[in-house]
Coordinates of C-alpha atoms in Angstrom, one line a residue:
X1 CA -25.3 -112.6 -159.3
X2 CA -22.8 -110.2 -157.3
X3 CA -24.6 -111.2 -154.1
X4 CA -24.1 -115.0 -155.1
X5 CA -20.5 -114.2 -155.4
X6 CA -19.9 -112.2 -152.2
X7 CA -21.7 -114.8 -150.2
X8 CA -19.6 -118.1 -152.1
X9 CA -16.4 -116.5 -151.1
X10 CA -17.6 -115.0 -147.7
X11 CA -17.2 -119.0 -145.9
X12 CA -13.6 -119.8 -147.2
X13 CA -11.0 -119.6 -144.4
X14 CA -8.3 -118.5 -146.3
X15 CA -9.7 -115.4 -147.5
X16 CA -10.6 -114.4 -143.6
X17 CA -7.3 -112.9 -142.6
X18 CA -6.6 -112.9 -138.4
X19 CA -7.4 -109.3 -137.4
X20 CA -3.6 -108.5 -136.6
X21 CA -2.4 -109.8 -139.8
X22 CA -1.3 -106.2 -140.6
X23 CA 1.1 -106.2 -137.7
X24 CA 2.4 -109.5 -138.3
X25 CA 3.5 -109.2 -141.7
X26 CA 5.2 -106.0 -141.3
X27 CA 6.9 -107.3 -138.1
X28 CA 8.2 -110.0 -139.8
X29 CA 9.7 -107.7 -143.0
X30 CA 11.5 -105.9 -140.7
X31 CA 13.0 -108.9 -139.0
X32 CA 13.9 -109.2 -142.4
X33 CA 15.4 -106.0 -142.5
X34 CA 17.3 -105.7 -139.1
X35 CA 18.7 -109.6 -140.7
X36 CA 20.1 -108.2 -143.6
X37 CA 21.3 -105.5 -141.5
X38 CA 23.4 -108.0 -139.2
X39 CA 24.4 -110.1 -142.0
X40 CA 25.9 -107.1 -144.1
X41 CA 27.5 -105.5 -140.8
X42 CA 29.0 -109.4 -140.3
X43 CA 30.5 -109.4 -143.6
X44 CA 32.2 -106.2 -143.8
X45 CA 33.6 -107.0 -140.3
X46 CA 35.3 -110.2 -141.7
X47 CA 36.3 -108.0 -145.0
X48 CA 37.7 -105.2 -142.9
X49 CA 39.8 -108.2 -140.9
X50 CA 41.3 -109.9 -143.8
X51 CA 42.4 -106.8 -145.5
X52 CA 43.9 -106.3 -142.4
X53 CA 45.4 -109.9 -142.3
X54 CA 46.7 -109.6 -145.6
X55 CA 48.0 -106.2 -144.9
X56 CA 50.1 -107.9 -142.1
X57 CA 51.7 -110.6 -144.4
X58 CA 51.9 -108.1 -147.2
X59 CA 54.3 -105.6 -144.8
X60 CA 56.2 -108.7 -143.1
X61 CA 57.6 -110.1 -145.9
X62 CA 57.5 -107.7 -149.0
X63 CA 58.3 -104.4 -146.7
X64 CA 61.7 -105.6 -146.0
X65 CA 62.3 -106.5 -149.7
X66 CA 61.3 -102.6 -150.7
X67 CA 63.4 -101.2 -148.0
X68 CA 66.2 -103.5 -149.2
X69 CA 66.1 -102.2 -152.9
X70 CA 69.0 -100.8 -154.5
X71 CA 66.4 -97.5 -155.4
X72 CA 66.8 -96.2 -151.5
X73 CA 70.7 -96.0 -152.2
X74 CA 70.0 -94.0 -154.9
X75 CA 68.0 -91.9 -153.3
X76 CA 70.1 -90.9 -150.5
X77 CA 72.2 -89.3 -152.9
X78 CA 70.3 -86.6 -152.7
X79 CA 71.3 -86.0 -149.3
X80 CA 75.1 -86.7 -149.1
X81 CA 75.5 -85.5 -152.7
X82 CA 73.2 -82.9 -153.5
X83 CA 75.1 -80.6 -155.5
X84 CA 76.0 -84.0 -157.9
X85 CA 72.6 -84.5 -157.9
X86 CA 71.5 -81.2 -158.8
X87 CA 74.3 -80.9 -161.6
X88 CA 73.0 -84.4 -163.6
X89 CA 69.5 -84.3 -161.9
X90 CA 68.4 -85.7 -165.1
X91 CA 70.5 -88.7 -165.1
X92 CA 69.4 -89.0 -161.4
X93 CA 65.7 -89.1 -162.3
X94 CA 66.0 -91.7 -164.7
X95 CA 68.6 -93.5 -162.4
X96 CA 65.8 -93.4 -159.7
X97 CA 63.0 -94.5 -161.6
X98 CA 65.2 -97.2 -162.8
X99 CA 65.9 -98.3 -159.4
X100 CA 62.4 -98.6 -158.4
X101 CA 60.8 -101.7 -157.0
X102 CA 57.1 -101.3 -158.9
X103 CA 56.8 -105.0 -157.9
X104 CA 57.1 -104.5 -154.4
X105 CA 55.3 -100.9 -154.4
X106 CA 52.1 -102.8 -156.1
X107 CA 52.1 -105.8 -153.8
X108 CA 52.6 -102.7 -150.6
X109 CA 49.7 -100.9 -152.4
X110 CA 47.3 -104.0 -152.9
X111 CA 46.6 -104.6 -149.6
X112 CA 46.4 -100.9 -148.2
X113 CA 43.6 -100.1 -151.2
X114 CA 41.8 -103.1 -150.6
X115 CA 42.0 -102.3 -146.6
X116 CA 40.5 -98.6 -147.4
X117 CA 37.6 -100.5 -149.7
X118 CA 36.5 -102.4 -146.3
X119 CA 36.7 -99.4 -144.0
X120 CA 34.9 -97.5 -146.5
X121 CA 31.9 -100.5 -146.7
X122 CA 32.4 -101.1 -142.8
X123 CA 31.3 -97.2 -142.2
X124 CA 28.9 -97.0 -144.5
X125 CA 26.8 -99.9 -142.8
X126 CA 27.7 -99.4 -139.3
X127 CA 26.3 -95.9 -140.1
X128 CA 23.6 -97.3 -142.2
X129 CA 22.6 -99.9 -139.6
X130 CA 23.0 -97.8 -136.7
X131 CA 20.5 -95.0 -138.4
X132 CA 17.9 -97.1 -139.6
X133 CA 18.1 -100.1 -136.8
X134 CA 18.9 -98.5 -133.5
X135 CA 20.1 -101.6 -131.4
X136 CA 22.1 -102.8 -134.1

C-alpha cells in the first residue's frame, strides 16, 4: 500500500519542484527584504522633510510672535534692573511666568519634537538598511 502511494504521487508535476527552487525562493524573499528596506528608507525621508517643512512655517510666522511677547520685556529687567529684581524676585517670577507665551512656545516646540522623531527613524533605518542591505 505505501509503494502504491509513493508511486500515485511520484507522476504529478506539481509535486516535482525545478532543482533550483531553493535559490529562487529565497532570492525572491530577500527582494522582499531589500523592498521593504527602500520603502521604509523612502518614508522616513519624506517624514524627516516635512518636519522640516513645518518646522520652517512654524519659525516664520509664530517665531516673530514669541519674540514680540510682552514676557522678553520682562525679562530684560533682569539686566538693566537687577538689584529691583533681586529685591521682589518673587513678584518677578510670577510676573515672568505670567508673561509667558505657552501658546507660541508649544506651537515652537511641536515641530522641533516632531523633527527629532524623524531624524531618530531616519537613522535608525539608514543604519538598519545600510547594515543588513549593503547597496542600499
Amino acid at each position: 500500500m505505501e509503494e502504491r502511494l509513493k508511486h500515485m504521487f511520484k507522476n504529478i508535476k506539481e509535486l516535482n519542484l525545478p532543482v533550483d527552487f531553493e535559490f529562487l525562493l529565497l532570492a525572491k524573499i530577500e527582494k522582499e527584504k531589500i523592498g521593504k528596506a527602500k520603502r521604509q528608507l523612502f518614508f522616513s525621508y519624506l517624514g524627516l522633510g516635512g518636519s522640516a517643512l513645518f518646522l520652517a512655517y512654524a519659525i516664520l510666522n509664530f517665531g516673530q510672535l514669541f519674540l514680540q511677547s510682552e514676557f522678553w520685556n520682562v525679562f530684560s529687567l533682569i539686566f538693566s534692573d537687577a538689584m529691583v529684581v533681586l529685591k521682589n524676585w518673587n513678584v518677578y517670577i510670577f510676573s515672568l511666568l505670567e508673561t509667558f507665551p505657552t501658546i507660541y512656545a508649544a506651537i515652537l516646540l511641536l515641530p522641533i519634537f516632531t523633527m527629532l522623531i524623524s531624524v531618530n527613524v531616519f537613522l535608525n533605518n539608514k543604519i538598519n538598511s545600510t547594515h543588513k542591505y549593503s547597496g542600499i
